[in-house]
Each structure stands twice: as C-alpha cells, then as structure tokens.
mmCIF file of N, CA and C in Angstrom:
data_model
loop_
_atom_site.group_PDB
_atom_site.id
_atom_site.type_symbol
_atom_site.label_atom_id
_atom_site.label_comp_id
_atom_site.label_asym_id
_atom_site.label_seq_id
_atom_site.Cartn_x
_atom_site.Cartn_y
_atom_site.Cartn_z
ATOM 1 N N UNK E 3 24.187 21.438 -4.666
ATOM 2 C CA UNK E 3 25.075 20.835 -5.582
ATOM 3 C C UNK E 3 24.881 19.273 -5.465
ATOM 4 N N UNK E 4 23.936 18.800 -6.233
ATOM 5 C CA UNK E 4 23.661 17.353 -6.108
ATOM 6 C C UNK E 4 24.494 16.567 -7.157
ATOM 7 N N UNK E 5 24.622 17.090 -8.382
ATOM 8 C CA UNK E 5 25.344 16.287 -9.352
ATOM 9 C C UNK E 5 26.778 16.906 -9.641
ATOM 10 N N UNK E 6 27.169 17.746 -8.827
ATOM 11 C CA UNK E 6 28.594 18.302 -8.941
ATOM 12 C C UNK E 6 28.554 19.699 -9.616
ATOM 13 N N UNK E 7 27.344 20.136 -10.084
ATOM 14 C CA UNK E 7 27.254 21.441 -10.708
ATOM 15 C C UNK E 7 27.195 22.551 -9.632
ATOM 16 N N UNK E 8 28.011 23.504 -9.766
ATOM 17 C CA UNK E 8 28.053 24.625 -8.840
ATOM 18 C C UNK E 8 27.154 25.737 -9.457
ATOM 19 N N UNK E 9 25.906 25.865 -9.107
ATOM 20 C CA UNK E 9 24.929 26.744 -9.673
ATOM 21 C C UNK E 9 25.220 28.191 -9.355
ATOM 22 N N UNK E 10 26.023 28.441 -8.329
ATOM 23 C CA UNK E 10 26.348 29.941 -7.975
ATOM 24 C C UNK E 10 27.160 30.543 -9.046
ATOM 25 N N UNK E 11 27.891 29.738 -9.917
ATOM 26 C CA UNK E 11 28.674 30.299 -10.922
ATOM 27 C C UNK E 11 28.046 30.309 -12.266
ATOM 28 N N UNK E 12 26.771 30.312 -12.256
ATOM 29 C CA UNK E 12 25.973 30.259 -13.576
ATOM 30 C C UNK E 12 24.911 31.340 -13.471
ATOM 31 N N UNK E 13 24.215 31.514 -14.621
ATOM 32 C CA UNK E 13 23.100 32.458 -14.664
ATOM 33 C C UNK E 13 21.868 31.831 -14.111
ATOM 34 N N UNK E 14 21.892 30.527 -13.738
ATOM 35 C CA UNK E 14 20.748 29.772 -13.281
ATOM 36 C C UNK E 14 20.826 29.449 -11.766
ATOM 37 N N UNK E 15 20.978 30.457 -10.980
ATOM 38 C CA UNK E 15 21.174 30.252 -9.559
ATOM 39 C C UNK E 15 19.920 29.887 -8.776
ATOM 40 N N UNK E 16 18.761 30.160 -9.369
ATOM 41 C CA UNK E 16 17.543 29.884 -8.736
ATOM 42 C C UNK E 16 17.006 28.523 -9.163
ATOM 43 N N UNK E 17 16.366 27.722 -8.344
ATOM 44 C CA UNK E 17 15.727 26.523 -8.766
ATOM 45 C C UNK E 17 14.544 26.722 -9.662
ATOM 46 N N UNK E 18 14.215 25.889 -10.523
ATOM 47 C CA UNK E 18 13.043 26.029 -11.330
ATOM 48 C C UNK E 18 12.539 24.666 -11.784
ATOM 49 N N UNK E 19 11.292 24.582 -12.035
ATOM 50 C CA UNK E 19 10.655 23.326 -12.508
ATOM 51 C C UNK E 19 10.582 23.326 -13.984
ATOM 52 N N UNK E 20 11.324 22.482 -14.657
ATOM 53 C CA UNK E 20 11.437 22.516 -16.043
ATOM 54 C C UNK E 20 10.188 22.120 -16.761
ATOM 55 N N UNK E 21 9.352 21.328 -16.088
ATOM 56 C CA UNK E 21 8.062 20.845 -16.742
ATOM 57 C C UNK E 21 7.151 22.116 -17.016
ATOM 58 N N UNK E 22 7.228 23.142 -16.224
ATOM 59 C CA UNK E 22 6.286 24.307 -16.297
ATOM 60 C C UNK E 22 6.956 25.516 -16.932
ATOM 61 N N UNK E 23 8.153 25.360 -17.510
ATOM 62 C CA UNK E 23 8.797 26.488 -18.117
ATOM 63 C C UNK E 23 8.092 26.839 -19.402
ATOM 64 N N UNK E 24 8.353 28.055 -19.851
ATOM 65 C CA UNK E 24 7.804 28.491 -21.129
ATOM 66 C C UNK E 24 8.569 27.852 -22.292
ATOM 67 N N UNK E 25 8.033 26.951 -22.942
ATOM 68 C CA UNK E 25 8.687 26.165 -24.013
ATOM 69 C C UNK E 25 8.007 26.396 -25.379
ATOM 70 N N UNK E 26 7.470 27.603 -25.628
ATOM 71 C CA UNK E 26 6.863 27.913 -26.805
ATOM 72 C C UNK E 26 7.815 27.928 -27.926
ATOM 73 N N UNK E 27 7.320 28.028 -29.228
ATOM 74 C CA UNK E 27 8.169 28.030 -30.397
ATOM 75 C C UNK E 27 9.242 29.162 -30.408
ATOM 76 N N UNK E 28 8.963 30.299 -29.782
ATOM 77 C CA UNK E 28 9.896 31.434 -29.824
ATOM 78 C C UNK E 28 10.723 31.459 -28.567
ATOM 79 N N UNK E 29 10.618 30.572 -27.689
ATOM 80 C CA UNK E 29 11.276 30.662 -26.358
ATOM 81 C C UNK E 29 12.712 30.117 -26.440
ATOM 82 N N UNK E 30 13.537 30.617 -25.594
ATOM 83 C CA UNK E 30 14.842 30.100 -25.347
ATOM 84 C C UNK E 30 14.669 29.049 -24.267
ATOM 85 N N UNK E 31 15.395 27.909 -24.307
ATOM 86 C CA UNK E 31 15.214 26.807 -23.353
ATOM 87 C C UNK E 31 15.287 27.280 -21.890
ATOM 88 N N UNK E 32 16.179 28.124 -21.615
ATOM 89 C CA UNK E 32 16.348 28.548 -20.208
ATOM 90 C C UNK E 32 15.605 29.796 -19.829
ATOM 91 N N UNK E 33 15.609 30.856 -20.681
ATOM 92 C CA UNK E 33 15.041 32.054 -20.349
ATOM 93 C C UNK E 33 13.549 32.212 -20.676
ATOM 94 N N UNK E 34 13.176 31.604 -21.823
ATOM 95 C CA UNK E 34 11.717 31.467 -22.178
ATOM 96 C C UNK E 34 10.970 32.782 -22.164
ATOM 97 N N UNK E 35 11.298 33.737 -23.016
ATOM 98 C CA UNK E 35 10.538 35.011 -23.013
ATOM 99 C C UNK E 35 9.030 34.694 -23.423
ATOM 100 N N UNK E 36 8.050 35.421 -23.021
ATOM 101 C CA UNK E 36 8.265 36.651 -22.193
ATOM 102 C C UNK E 36 8.240 36.356 -20.700
ATOM 103 N N UNK E 37 7.872 35.124 -20.241
ATOM 104 C CA UNK E 37 7.781 34.829 -18.871
ATOM 105 C C UNK E 37 9.051 34.207 -18.333
ATOM 106 N N UNK E 38 9.329 34.398 -17.040
ATOM 107 C CA UNK E 38 10.457 33.765 -16.431
ATOM 108 C C UNK E 38 10.101 32.338 -16.151
ATOM 109 N N UNK E 39 11.022 31.409 -16.173
ATOM 110 C CA UNK E 39 10.773 30.048 -15.884
ATOM 111 C C UNK E 39 11.317 29.664 -14.507
ATOM 112 N N UNK E 40 11.772 30.565 -13.741
ATOM 113 C CA UNK E 40 12.224 30.261 -12.460
ATOM 114 C C UNK E 40 11.089 30.051 -11.492
ATOM 115 N N UNK E 41 11.246 29.159 -10.501
ATOM 116 C CA UNK E 41 10.126 28.787 -9.602
ATOM 117 C C UNK E 41 9.723 30.091 -8.828
ATOM 118 N N UNK E 42 8.419 30.317 -8.733
ATOM 119 C CA UNK E 42 7.892 31.454 -8.027
ATOM 120 C C UNK E 42 7.138 30.996 -6.764
ATOM 121 N N UNK E 43 7.132 29.711 -6.464
ATOM 122 C CA UNK E 43 6.466 29.204 -5.281
ATOM 123 C C UNK E 43 5.074 28.757 -5.649
ATOM 124 N N UNK E 44 4.627 28.847 -6.902
ATOM 125 C CA UNK E 44 3.318 28.502 -7.249
ATOM 126 C C UNK E 44 3.276 27.289 -8.177
ATOM 127 N N UNK E 45 4.239 26.397 -8.117
ATOM 128 C CA UNK E 45 4.259 25.255 -8.932
ATOM 129 C C UNK E 45 3.319 24.196 -8.410
ATOM 130 N N UNK E 46 2.584 23.442 -9.245
ATOM 131 C CA UNK E 46 1.668 22.371 -8.733
ATOM 132 C C UNK E 46 2.424 21.387 -7.922
ATOM 133 N N UNK E 47 1.825 20.868 -6.857
ATOM 134 C CA UNK E 47 2.423 19.873 -5.971
ATOM 135 C C UNK E 47 1.413 18.704 -5.831
ATOM 136 N N UNK E 48 1.910 17.507 -5.934
ATOM 137 C CA UNK E 48 1.060 16.346 -5.762
ATOM 138 C C UNK E 48 1.459 15.726 -4.453
ATOM 139 N N UNK E 49 0.472 15.322 -3.656
ATOM 140 C CA UNK E 49 0.742 14.593 -2.449
ATOM 141 C C UNK E 49 1.221 13.156 -2.891
ATOM 142 N N UNK E 50 2.067 12.646 -2.040
ATOM 143 C CA UNK E 50 2.538 11.138 -2.378
ATOM 144 C C UNK E 50 1.373 10.270 -2.377
ATOM 145 N N UNK E 51 0.355 10.406 -1.525
ATOM 146 C CA UNK E 51 -0.780 9.554 -1.535
ATOM 147 C C UNK E 51 -1.508 9.637 -2.931
ATOM 148 N N UNK E 52 -1.620 10.791 -3.446
ATOM 149 C CA UNK E 52 -2.203 11.037 -4.709
ATOM 150 C C UNK E 52 -1.438 10.249 -5.854
ATOM 151 N N UNK E 53 -0.163 10.360 -5.737
ATOM 152 C CA UNK E 53 0.753 9.659 -6.740
ATOM 153 C C UNK E 53 0.532 8.151 -6.653
ATOM 154 N N UNK E 54 0.397 7.584 -5.429
ATOM 155 C CA UNK E 54 0.080 6.203 -5.258
ATOM 156 C C UNK E 54 -1.192 5.798 -5.812
ATOM 157 N N UNK E 55 -2.251 6.596 -5.593
ATOM 158 C CA UNK E 55 -3.521 6.323 -6.049
ATOM 159 C C UNK E 55 -3.629 6.470 -7.604
ATOM 160 N N UNK E 56 -2.942 7.417 -8.213
ATOM 161 C CA UNK E 56 -2.878 7.430 -9.634
ATOM 162 C C UNK E 56 -2.190 6.223 -10.197
ATOM 163 N N UNK E 57 -1.189 5.855 -9.621
ATOM 164 C CA UNK E 57 -0.492 4.534 -10.021
ATOM 165 C C UNK E 57 -1.370 3.364 -9.903
ATOM 166 N N UNK E 58 -2.143 3.267 -8.811
ATOM 167 C CA UNK E 58 -3.025 2.113 -8.602
ATOM 168 C C UNK E 58 -4.108 2.114 -9.774
ATOM 169 N N UNK E 59 -4.667 3.298 -9.929
ATOM 170 C CA UNK E 59 -5.743 3.379 -11.051
ATOM 171 C C UNK E 59 -5.195 3.058 -12.382
ATOM 172 N N UNK E 60 -3.966 3.550 -12.701
ATOM 173 C CA UNK E 60 -3.416 3.344 -14.007
ATOM 174 C C UNK E 60 -3.080 1.863 -14.184
ATOM 175 N N UNK E 61 -2.521 1.242 -13.136
ATOM 176 C CA UNK E 61 -2.173 -0.205 -13.220
ATOM 177 C C UNK E 61 -3.469 -1.065 -13.401
ATOM 178 N N UNK E 62 -4.474 -0.700 -12.730
ATOM 179 C CA UNK E 62 -5.828 -1.389 -12.823
ATOM 180 C C UNK E 62 -6.312 -1.262 -14.253
ATOM 181 N N UNK E 63 -6.265 -0.045 -14.806
ATOM 182 C CA UNK E 63 -6.839 0.214 -16.189
ATOM 183 C C UNK E 63 -5.941 -0.514 -17.216
ATOM 184 N N UNK E 64 -4.686 -0.400 -17.085
ATOM 185 C CA UNK E 64 -3.825 -1.015 -18.096
ATOM 186 C C UNK E 64 -3.806 -2.493 -18.140
ATOM 187 N N UNK E 65 -3.945 -3.122 -16.964
ATOM 188 C CA UNK E 65 -3.892 -4.582 -16.873
ATOM 189 C C UNK E 65 -5.162 -5.212 -16.963
ATOM 190 N N UNK E 66 -6.276 -4.470 -16.854
ATOM 191 C CA UNK E 66 -7.614 -5.037 -16.915
ATOM 192 C C UNK E 66 -8.202 -5.595 -15.558
ATOM 193 N N UNK E 67 -7.404 -5.692 -14.586
ATOM 194 C CA UNK E 67 -7.760 -6.146 -13.255
ATOM 195 C C UNK E 67 -6.656 -5.707 -12.293
ATOM 196 N N UNK E 68 -7.034 -5.530 -11.066
ATOM 197 C CA UNK E 68 -5.999 -5.076 -10.061
ATOM 198 C C UNK E 68 -4.883 -6.047 -9.927
ATOM 199 N N UNK E 69 -3.700 -5.546 -10.096
ATOM 200 C CA UNK E 69 -2.443 -6.347 -9.839
ATOM 201 C C UNK E 69 -1.917 -6.255 -8.428
ATOM 202 N N UNK E 70 -1.014 -7.047 -8.124
ATOM 203 C CA UNK E 70 -0.338 -6.932 -6.782
ATOM 204 C C UNK E 70 0.225 -5.573 -6.489
ATOM 205 N N UNK E 71 0.856 -4.977 -7.592
ATOM 206 C CA UNK E 71 1.411 -3.656 -7.430
ATOM 207 C C UNK E 71 0.283 -2.630 -7.157
ATOM 208 N N UNK E 72 -0.887 -2.757 -7.867
ATOM 209 C CA UNK E 72 -1.961 -1.816 -7.637
ATOM 210 C C UNK E 72 -2.476 -1.948 -6.271
ATOM 211 N N UNK E 73 -2.619 -3.172 -5.772
ATOM 212 C CA UNK E 73 -3.028 -3.300 -4.334
ATOM 213 C C UNK E 73 -2.016 -2.795 -3.356
ATOM 214 N N UNK E 74 -0.729 -2.985 -3.708
ATOM 215 C CA UNK E 74 0.310 -2.465 -2.795
ATOM 216 C C UNK E 74 0.291 -0.978 -2.678
ATOM 217 N N UNK E 75 -0.006 -0.308 -3.817
ATOM 218 C CA UNK E 75 -0.036 1.169 -3.839
ATOM 219 C C UNK E 75 -1.285 1.677 -2.955
ATOM 220 N N UNK E 76 -2.412 1.207 -3.245
ATOM 221 C CA UNK E 76 -3.551 1.620 -2.479
ATOM 222 C C UNK E 76 -3.488 1.247 -1.019
ATOM 223 N N UNK E 77 -3.001 0.099 -0.693
ATOM 224 C CA UNK E 77 -2.847 -0.331 0.652
ATOM 225 C C UNK E 77 -1.798 0.518 1.471
ATOM 226 N N UNK E 78 -0.834 1.010 0.772
ATOM 227 C CA UNK E 78 0.104 1.830 1.503
ATOM 228 C C UNK E 78 -0.590 3.160 1.954
ATOM 229 N N UNK E 79 -1.524 3.662 1.160
ATOM 230 C CA UNK E 79 -2.252 4.861 1.537
ATOM 231 C C UNK E 79 -3.189 4.446 2.705
ATOM 232 N N UNK E 80 -3.950 3.319 2.564
ATOM 233 C CA UNK E 80 -4.859 3.021 3.605
ATOM 234 C C UNK E 80 -4.237 2.661 4.940
ATOM 235 N N UNK E 81 -3.181 1.880 4.952
ATOM 236 C CA UNK E 81 -2.477 1.553 6.123
ATOM 237 C C UNK E 81 -1.983 2.773 6.846
ATOM 238 N N UNK E 82 -1.371 3.670 6.091
ATOM 239 C CA UNK E 82 -0.846 4.982 6.617
ATOM 240 C C UNK E 82 -1.981 5.778 7.322
ATOM 241 N N UNK E 83 -3.198 5.624 6.842
ATOM 242 C CA UNK E 83 -4.358 6.322 7.401
ATOM 243 C C UNK E 83 -5.049 5.581 8.537
ATOM 244 N N UNK E 84 -4.461 4.348 8.922
ATOM 245 C CA UNK E 84 -4.972 3.592 9.933
ATOM 246 C C UNK E 84 -6.140 2.660 9.494
ATOM 247 N N UNK E 85 -6.357 2.425 8.227
ATOM 248 C CA UNK E 85 -7.365 1.622 7.718
ATOM 249 C C UNK E 85 -6.805 0.158 7.374
ATOM 250 N N UNK E 86 -7.719 -0.770 7.289
ATOM 251 C CA UNK E 86 -7.348 -2.155 6.859
ATOM 252 C C UNK E 86 -7.063 -2.125 5.395
ATOM 253 N N UNK E 87 -6.193 -3.060 4.936
ATOM 254 C CA UNK E 87 -5.921 -3.274 3.535
ATOM 255 C C UNK E 87 -7.232 -3.711 2.827
ATOM 256 N N UNK E 88 -7.227 -3.395 1.485
ATOM 257 C CA UNK E 88 -8.342 -3.881 0.732
ATOM 258 C C UNK E 88 -8.440 -5.343 0.625
ATOM 259 N N UNK E 89 -9.550 -5.905 0.590
ATOM 260 C CA UNK E 89 -9.687 -7.315 0.377
ATOM 261 C C UNK E 89 -9.231 -7.742 -1.118
ATOM 262 N N UNK E 90 -8.568 -8.789 -1.281
ATOM 263 C CA UNK E 90 -8.028 -9.173 -2.555
ATOM 264 C C UNK E 90 -9.185 -9.743 -3.363
ATOM 265 N N UNK E 91 -9.058 -9.859 -4.695
ATOM 266 C CA UNK E 91 -10.069 -10.412 -5.498
ATOM 267 C C UNK E 91 -11.057 -9.491 -6.017
ATOM 268 N N UNK E 92 -10.916 -8.191 -5.858
ATOM 269 C CA UNK E 92 -11.863 -7.172 -6.300
ATOM 270 C C UNK E 92 -11.921 -7.198 -7.882
ATOM 271 N N UNK E 93 -13.074 -6.894 -8.395
ATOM 272 C CA UNK E 93 -13.167 -6.708 -9.914
ATOM 273 C C UNK E 93 -12.547 -5.406 -10.294
ATOM 274 N N UNK E 94 -12.291 -5.238 -11.601
ATOM 275 C CA UNK E 94 -11.677 -3.947 -11.994
ATOM 276 C C UNK E 94 -12.624 -2.802 -11.619
ATOM 277 N N UNK E 95 -13.840 -2.954 -11.792
ATOM 278 C CA UNK E 95 -14.802 -1.836 -11.478
ATOM 279 C C UNK E 95 -14.796 -1.602 -9.964
ATOM 280 N N UNK E 96 -14.822 -2.578 -9.162
ATOM 281 C CA UNK E 96 -14.875 -2.369 -7.699
ATOM 282 C C UNK E 96 -13.561 -1.742 -7.250
ATOM 283 N N UNK E 97 -12.491 -2.138 -7.848
ATOM 284 C CA UNK E 97 -11.139 -1.590 -7.436
ATOM 285 C C UNK E 97 -11.130 -0.123 -7.819
ATOM 286 N N UNK E 98 -11.682 0.268 -9.073
ATOM 287 C CA UNK E 98 -11.769 1.677 -9.412
ATOM 288 C C UNK E 98 -12.667 2.407 -8.403
ATOM 289 N N UNK E 99 -13.721 1.853 -7.882
ATOM 290 C CA UNK E 99 -14.578 2.518 -6.839
ATOM 291 C C UNK E 99 -13.789 2.728 -5.545
ATOM 292 N N UNK E 100 -12.959 1.777 -5.259
ATOM 293 C CA UNK E 100 -12.204 1.938 -4.000
ATOM 294 C C UNK E 100 -11.157 2.995 -4.154
ATOM 295 N N UNK E 101 -10.522 3.113 -5.288
ATOM 296 C CA UNK E 101 -9.560 4.219 -5.528
ATOM 297 C C UNK E 101 -10.253 5.539 -5.494
ATOM 298 N N UNK E 102 -11.352 5.609 -6.110
ATOM 299 C CA UNK E 102 -12.152 6.863 -6.062
ATOM 300 C C UNK E 102 -12.585 7.283 -4.658
ATOM 301 N N UNK E 103 -12.939 6.283 -3.895
ATOM 302 C CA UNK E 103 -13.320 6.542 -2.535
ATOM 303 C C UNK E 103 -12.139 6.980 -1.722
ATOM 304 N N UNK E 104 -10.956 6.491 -1.921
ATOM 305 C CA UNK E 104 -9.773 6.970 -1.224
ATOM 306 C C UNK E 104 -9.492 8.453 -1.575
ATOM 307 N N UNK E 105 -9.784 8.833 -2.764
ATOM 308 C CA UNK E 105 -9.458 10.225 -3.229
ATOM 309 C C UNK E 105 -10.420 11.223 -2.585
ATOM 310 N N UNK E 106 -11.625 10.772 -2.175
ATOM 311 C CA UNK E 106 -12.601 11.706 -1.626
ATOM 312 C C UNK E 106 -12.517 11.927 -0.168
#
C-alpha cells in the first residue's frame, strides 16, 4: 500500500508491469484477453548501470558532445567498478566508444 490503495480489496491483488500488458485493440485495460497481464516473473529488467549508460549515450547524441550530466552518468558506473573517471574533453565519437566499451 504505497499510495493508500488497499489492493487486497480489489480484483488486482497481484503486481503487474503495465508496460508489458496486453494492450491490443480488443483488450480490456486490466484483464487484456487472451493473455493475463499479471507479472509472471519474466518481465525484462535493466541494471542501473545500463540505465546510466543509456542516459550518457542519449545525452551525448542529443547535445552533439558529452555534457557534464553525460560524464556524471558514465563516471558513476566506472567509479563503482573501481575505475578512474573518464578524462574530460572527449569528442562525441570518442565518448560513444567509451560508453560502448563500458557495455562490453
């Protein structure tokens, strides 16, 4: 009960991930025939490090060069792994290579 909703008094007692529910043209928002939309333990999961690297790459692409926020995101991953922070002043292409290297 996070927002005050008592889920035990509803038909929706099980947690589910709305992003992956059956939302086709004939589906009901909550029941979504023919498949159930309740979580079955097989929902995709992203590691926090992946989220930070996705953000760093997106910031670099959208701004045309690595921003302070992009450096902060990739450096958080590197420092957590015991590596040094990236040197500042990298080109857009070199920053992309650094992000790709962190993912591998």
